[in-house]
């Protein structure tokens, strides 16, 4: 029999077990992505995302922890949705643990007035590394709908063609007269907070979301600062680049790269967005080139940057391809009506 019970962030023994399960699963399922160490995992548990209630639980069989689930429930918007991830220890798969974790997640989501559960699975691309089909098969078997196709791409910065990068930058700058670039580390400077918040609020509305039922987040300056406080508490490192429209002084394009607290060789390419009124000037490409140079100047051990794009996001896929990003694996966002 599988028993699923929640745990508190202060329960160090439970956090130890959760980390062990998550790290073991990632070593099998995604061996090219560094799993968080125990310290990073503990910080993530202790500091949930701003504006979200997070429930975490362990599944046990005969007293042994064999699975882990977390459920994130937004409190400020998208209040009919819950998202999360269930993980089964590779040594205990195909024994009903996943279904027990899902049943628990459904109960929690329903108890909090949610109508949908959203999660993702990984799959292989032609010519790419092997990936298990078990996650997608499980999602389909329980009635979830494939709602959005994505691709993870990786930039090998050790193979970066500096001459090609300089040519891309020159081309972008030739198209972006009247704009200047700025870079900053960590928190957004006060003069750009309102602009960054406005751009952050546009993300869900601008990016392809397939059949996912999600609404745009309403981000203002205070919410942005709260998000930054959580990142700081998790000891993450962010590098930003933006483009400022010189006549107005407004920051109208923005990108960010993020690293974990103990990671040196691996980073995540996060948001890149351009104000619709300022598109057509190669600003997306310009800020990404600028930020790549910026992060490499501060993180000399960095070797790889991963990012996800919707398969239908042709514009951003094209920019990333120019920068040398190569497809690694396919991802599916699943939506389960509960």
Coordinates of C-alpha atoms in Angstrom, one line a residue:
X1 CA 0.0 0.0 0.0
X2 CA 1.2 3.5 -0.9
X3 CA 0.7 6.2 1.7
X4 CA 1.1 9.9 0.7
X5 CA 1.7 12.5 3.4
X6 CA 2.6 16.1 3.3
X7 CA 5.7 17.5 5.0
X8 CA 6.7 20.9 6.2
X9 CA 9.9 22.8 5.1
X10 CA 11.2 22.5 8.6
X11 CA 11.1 18.7 8.5
X12 CA 14.8 18.2 7.6
X13 CA 14.5 14.4 7.4
X14 CA 11.6 14.6 4.9
X15 CA 13.5 17.2 2.9
X16 CA 16.5 14.8 2.9
X17 CA 14.2 12.0 1.5
X18 CA 12.6 14.3 -1.1
X19 CA 16.0 15.5 -2.3
X20 CA 17.3 11.9 -2.6
X21 CA 14.3 10.9 -4.7
X22 CA 14.4 13.9 -7.0
X23 CA 18.2 13.6 -7.5
X24 CA 18.0 9.9 -8.3
X25 CA 15.2 10.4 -10.8
X26 CA 17.0 13.3 -12.6
X27 CA 20.2 11.2 -12.9
X28 CA 18.1 8.6 -14.8
X29 CA 15.7 10.8 -16.7
X30 CA 17.7 14.0 -17.4
X31 CA 21.4 13.1 -16.8
X32 CA 22.7 16.1 -18.7
X33 CA 21.0 18.6 -16.4
X34 CA 22.6 19.1 -13.0
X35 CA 20.3 18.1 -10.2
X36 CA 20.1 20.6 -7.3
X37 CA 22.3 19.7 -4.4
X38 CA 20.8 19.3 -0.9
X39 CA 21.4 22.9 0.0
X40 CA 19.8 24.3 -3.1
X41 CA 16.9 21.9 -2.8
X42 CA 16.3 23.0 0.8
X43 CA 16.3 26.6 -0.1
X44 CA 13.7 26.0 -2.8
X45 CA 11.5 24.2 -0.3
X46 CA 11.9 26.9 2.3
X47 CA 11.2 29.8 -0.1
X48 CA 8.2 29.0 -2.3
X49 CA 7.5 31.3 -5.3
X50 CA 5.9 34.6 -4.4
X51 CA 2.1 34.6 -4.6
X52 CA 1.8 30.8 -4.6
X53 CA 0.8 28.2 -2.0
X54 CA 3.0 25.1 -2.4
X55 CA 2.2 21.7 -0.9
X56 CA 4.9 19.0 -0.9
X57 CA 4.4 15.4 0.0
X58 CA 6.2 12.0 0.1
X59 CA 4.8 8.7 -0.9
X60 CA 5.9 5.7 1.2
X61 CA 5.6 2.0 0.8
X62 CA 6.3 -0.1 3.9
X63 CA 7.7 3.0 5.5
X64 CA 10.2 3.7 2.7
X65 CA 10.0 7.0 0.8
X66 CA 9.6 6.1 -2.8
X67 CA 8.0 9.2 -4.4
X68 CA 7.6 12.9 -4.2
X69 CA 5.1 15.5 -5.4
X70 CA 4.8 19.2 -5.2
X71 CA 1.7 21.2 -6.1
X72 CA 1.9 24.9 -6.8
X73 CA -1.3 26.9 -6.5
X74 CA -1.2 30.6 -7.6
X75 CA -3.0 33.0 -5.3
X76 CA -2.9 36.2 -7.3
X77 CA -4.0 35.0 -10.8
X78 CA -4.7 31.7 -12.5
X79 CA -6.6 30.7 -9.4
X80 CA -8.4 27.9 -11.1
X81 CA -5.1 26.2 -12.0
X82 CA -2.6 24.1 -10.1
X83 CA 0.8 23.0 -11.5
X84 CA 3.4 20.6 -10.2
X85 CA 5.6 17.6 -10.6
X86 CA 5.4 14.0 -9.4
X87 CA 8.6 12.0 -9.2
X88 CA 9.0 8.3 -8.5
X89 CA 12.3 6.8 -7.3
X90 CA 13.7 4.8 -10.3
X91 CA 14.1 1.8 -8.1
X92 CA 10.4 1.8 -7.2
X93 CA 8.6 2.5 -10.5
X94 CA 5.7 0.6 -12.0
X95 CA 4.3 -0.2 -8.5
X96 CA 1.4 2.3 -8.4
X97 CA 3.4 5.1 -6.8
X98 CA 2.7 7.6 -9.6
X99 CA -1.0 7.0 -9.5
X100 CA -1.1 7.5 -5.7
X101 CA 0.8 10.7 -6.0
X102 CA -1.6 12.0 -8.7
X103 CA -4.6 11.0 -6.6
X104 CA -3.1 13.1 -3.8
X105 CA -2.4 16.0 -6.0
X106 CA -6.0 15.9 -7.3
X107 CA -7.4 16.0 -3.8
X108 CA -5.2 18.9 -2.8
X109 CA -6.1 20.9 -6.0
X110 CA -9.8 20.2 -5.6
X111 CA -9.7 21.2 -1.9
X112 CA -8.3 24.6 -3.0
X113 CA -10.9 25.2 -5.7
X114 CA -8.7 24.3 -8.7
X115 CA -10.2 23.0 -11.9
X116 CA -7.0 22.0 -13.7
X117 CA -3.7 20.3 -13.1
X118 CA -0.7 21.3 -15.4
X119 CA 2.5 19.4 -15.6
X120 CA 5.2 18.5 -18.2
X121 CA 7.0 15.4 -19.5
X122 CA 10.1 15.0 -21.6
X123 CA 10.5 13.0 -24.8
X124 CA 13.2 12.3 -27.4
X125 CA 13.9 14.2 -30.6
X126 CA 15.1 12.4 -33.7
X127 CA 18.9 12.1 -33.4
X128 CA 18.8 13.3 -29.8
X129 CA 19.5 11.5 -26.5
X130 CA 17.2 8.7 -25.5
X131 CA 14.3 9.7 -23.2
X132 CA 11.8 7.5 -21.5
X133 CA 8.2 7.5 -22.9
X134 CA 6.8 6.5 -19.5
X135 CA 5.9 10.0 -18.4
X136 CA 3.9 10.8 -21.5
X137 CA 2.2 7.4 -21.5
X138 CA 1.2 8.0 -17.8
X139 CA -0.2 11.5 -18.6
X140 CA -2.3 10.2 -21.5
X141 CA -3.5 7.1 -19.5
X142 CA -4.9 9.3 -16.7
X143 CA -6.8 11.5 -19.1
X144 CA -4.6 14.5 -19.4
X145 CA -4.5 16.4 -22.7
X146 CA -1.3 17.4 -24.5
X147 CA -1.7 21.2 -24.5
X148 CA 1.6 22.7 -25.6
X149 CA 4.7 21.3 -27.4
X150 CA 8.1 22.7 -26.4
X151 CA 11.7 22.0 -27.2
X152 CA 14.7 22.4 -24.8
X153 CA 17.7 23.8 -26.5
X154 CA 21.3 24.1 -25.3
X155 CA 24.0 26.6 -26.1
X156 CA 27.5 25.2 -25.7
X157 CA 29.4 28.4 -24.8
X158 CA 32.7 26.6 -25.1
X159 CA 32.1 26.3 -28.8
X160 CA 31.0 29.9 -29.2
X161 CA 32.0 31.6 -32.4
X162 CA 33.1 35.0 -31.2
X163 CA 33.5 36.4 -34.8
X164 CA 29.9 35.3 -35.6
X165 CA 28.7 36.8 -32.4
X166 CA 30.3 40.1 -33.2
X167 CA 28.7 40.0 -36.7
X168 CA 25.3 39.4 -35.2
X169 CA 25.7 42.3 -32.7
X170 CA 26.9 44.6 -35.5
X171 CA 23.8 43.7 -37.6
X172 CA 21.5 44.2 -34.6
X173 CA 23.0 47.6 -33.7
X174 CA 22.7 48.8 -37.3
X175 CA 19.0 48.1 -37.0
X176 CA 18.5 49.6 -33.6
X177 CA 19.5 53.3 -33.9
X178 CA 17.9 55.2 -31.1
X179 CA 18.3 52.5 -28.5
X180 CA 21.1 51.8 -26.0
X181 CA 21.8 48.6 -24.1
X182 CA 22.1 48.3 -20.3
X183 CA 23.2 45.4 -18.1
X184 CA 22.7 44.7 -14.4
X185 CA 23.2 41.8 -12.0
X186 CA 20.6 40.7 -9.4
X187 CA 17.8 43.1 -8.6
X188 CA 16.5 45.4 -11.3
X189 CA 17.6 49.0 -10.9
X190 CA 14.8 51.2 -9.5
X191 CA 14.6 53.3 -12.7
X192 CA 13.6 50.2 -14.7
X193 CA 11.3 48.4 -12.3
X194 CA 8.1 49.7 -13.8
X195 CA 9.2 48.8 -17.3
X196 CA 10.5 45.3 -16.4
X197 CA 7.2 44.6 -14.5
X198 CA 5.2 45.7 -17.6
X199 CA 7.3 43.4 -19.8
X200 CA 7.0 40.5 -17.4
X201 CA 3.2 41.0 -17.4
X202 CA 3.1 40.5 -21.2
X203 CA 4.9 37.2 -21.3
X204 CA 2.0 34.8 -21.2
X205 CA 0.0 36.9 -23.6
X206 CA 2.8 37.2 -26.1
X207 CA 4.3 33.7 -26.1
X208 CA 2.5 30.8 -27.8
X209 CA 0.6 28.9 -25.1
X210 CA -1.1 26.2 -27.3
X211 CA -4.3 24.9 -25.6
X212 CA -3.2 25.7 -22.0
X213 CA -5.8 27.7 -20.2
X214 CA -3.8 30.4 -18.5
X215 CA -4.2 34.1 -18.0
X216 CA -1.5 36.8 -18.0
X217 CA 0.0 37.6 -14.7
X218 CA -0.5 41.1 -13.4
X219 CA 3.0 42.1 -12.3
X220 CA 3.7 45.5 -10.8
X221 CA 6.8 47.0 -9.2
X222 CA 6.0 45.6 -5.7
X223 CA 5.3 42.1 -7.0
X224 CA 8.5 42.2 -9.0
X225 CA 10.4 43.1 -5.8
X226 CA 8.8 40.3 -3.9
X227 CA 9.8 37.9 -6.7
X228 CA 13.4 39.2 -6.4
X229 CA 13.4 38.7 -2.7
X230 CA 12.5 35.0 -3.1
X231 CA 15.3 34.6 -5.7
X232 CA 17.8 36.3 -3.3
X233 CA 16.6 34.0 -0.5
X234 CA 17.3 31.0 -2.8
X235 CA 20.7 32.5 -3.5
X236 CA 20.3 32.4 -7.2
X237 CA 22.3 34.6 -9.5
X238 CA 20.6 36.6 -12.3
X239 CA 22.2 38.5 -15.2
X240 CA 20.1 41.0 -17.2
X241 CA 20.4 43.0 -20.3
X242 CA 17.9 45.5 -21.7
X243 CA 17.4 47.9 -24.5
X244 CA 16.4 51.5 -23.6
X245 CA 14.5 53.7 -26.1
X246 CA 16.6 56.8 -25.9
X247 CA 13.8 59.4 -26.8
X248 CA 11.5 58.2 -24.0
X249 CA 14.1 56.6 -21.6
X250 CA 11.9 53.5 -21.3
X251 CA 13.4 50.0 -21.1
X252 CA 11.5 48.2 -24.0
X253 CA 13.4 44.9 -24.3
X254 CA 14.7 42.6 -21.6
X255 CA 16.4 39.3 -21.1
X256 CA 17.7 37.3 -18.1
X257 CA 20.0 34.4 -17.5
X258 CA 19.8 32.6 -14.1
X259 CA 22.2 30.3 -12.2
X260 CA 21.7 28.2 -9.1
X261 CA 23.5 29.0 -5.9
X262 CA 26.2 26.3 -6.2
X263 CA 26.3 25.9 -10.0
X264 CA 29.2 27.2 -12.0
X265 CA 29.0 25.4 -15.4
X266 CA 25.3 25.5 -16.1
X267 CA 22.7 28.3 -16.5
X268 CA 19.1 28.9 -17.6
X269 CA 18.1 31.3 -20.3
X270 CA 14.9 32.8 -18.9
X271 CA 12.6 35.4 -20.3
X272 CA 13.4 37.4 -23.4
X273 CA 10.7 39.9 -24.5
X274 CA 10.4 43.0 -26.6
X275 CA 7.6 45.6 -26.3
X276 CA 5.4 45.2 -29.4
X277 CA 5.7 48.9 -30.2
X278 CA 9.5 48.5 -30.6
X279 CA 9.7 45.3 -32.5
X280 CA 11.5 45.1 -35.9
X281 CA 14.7 46.6 -34.6
X282 CA 16.5 43.3 -33.7
X283 CA 16.3 44.2 -30.0
X284 CA 15.6 40.6 -28.9
X285 CA 18.8 39.5 -30.6
X286 CA 20.8 42.5 -29.4
X287 CA 19.9 42.1 -25.7
X288 CA 20.6 38.3 -25.8
X289 CA 24.1 38.9 -27.4
X290 CA 24.8 41.6 -24.8
X291 CA 23.7 39.4 -21.9
X292 CA 25.7 36.5 -23.1
X293 CA 28.8 38.5 -23.1
X294 CA 27.9 39.9 -19.7
X295 CA 27.3 36.6 -18.0
X296 CA 30.5 35.1 -19.4
X297 CA 32.5 38.0 -18.1
X298 CA 31.2 37.2 -14.6
X299 CA 30.9 33.4 -14.8
X300 CA 34.1 32.2 -16.4
X301 CA 33.4 28.5 -15.7
X302 CA 30.0 28.6 -17.5
X303 CA 29.8 25.9 -20.2
X304 CA 26.2 25.4 -21.1
X305 CA 22.9 27.4 -21.1
X306 CA 19.6 25.7 -21.5
X307 CA 16.3 27.2 -22.6
X308 CA 12.8 26.1 -23.5
X309 CA 10.7 27.5 -26.4
X310 CA 7.3 26.6 -27.6
X311 CA 7.7 24.6 -30.8
X312 CA 5.5 27.2 -32.5
X313 CA 7.6 30.2 -31.4
X314 CA 9.4 30.6 -34.7
X315 CA 10.8 34.1 -34.0
X316 CA 12.6 33.2 -30.7
X317 CA 13.7 29.8 -32.1
X318 CA 15.3 31.6 -35.0
X319 CA 17.2 34.0 -32.6
X320 CA 18.4 31.1 -30.5
X321 CA 19.6 29.2 -33.5
X322 CA 21.6 32.2 -34.6
X323 CA 23.3 32.2 -31.2
X324 CA 24.2 28.5 -31.5
X325 CA 21.4 26.8 -29.4
X326 CA 20.9 23.2 -30.5
X327 CA 17.8 21.1 -29.9
X328 CA 18.2 18.5 -27.1
X329 CA 14.8 17.0 -26.3
X330 CA 11.0 17.5 -26.7
X331 CA 8.7 18.5 -23.9
X332 CA 4.9 18.4 -23.6
X333 CA 2.8 20.5 -21.2
X334 CA -0.2 18.4 -20.2
X335 CA -3.5 19.8 -18.8
X336 CA -5.8 17.6 -16.7
X337 CA -9.3 18.7 -16.0
X338 CA -10.2 17.6 -12.4

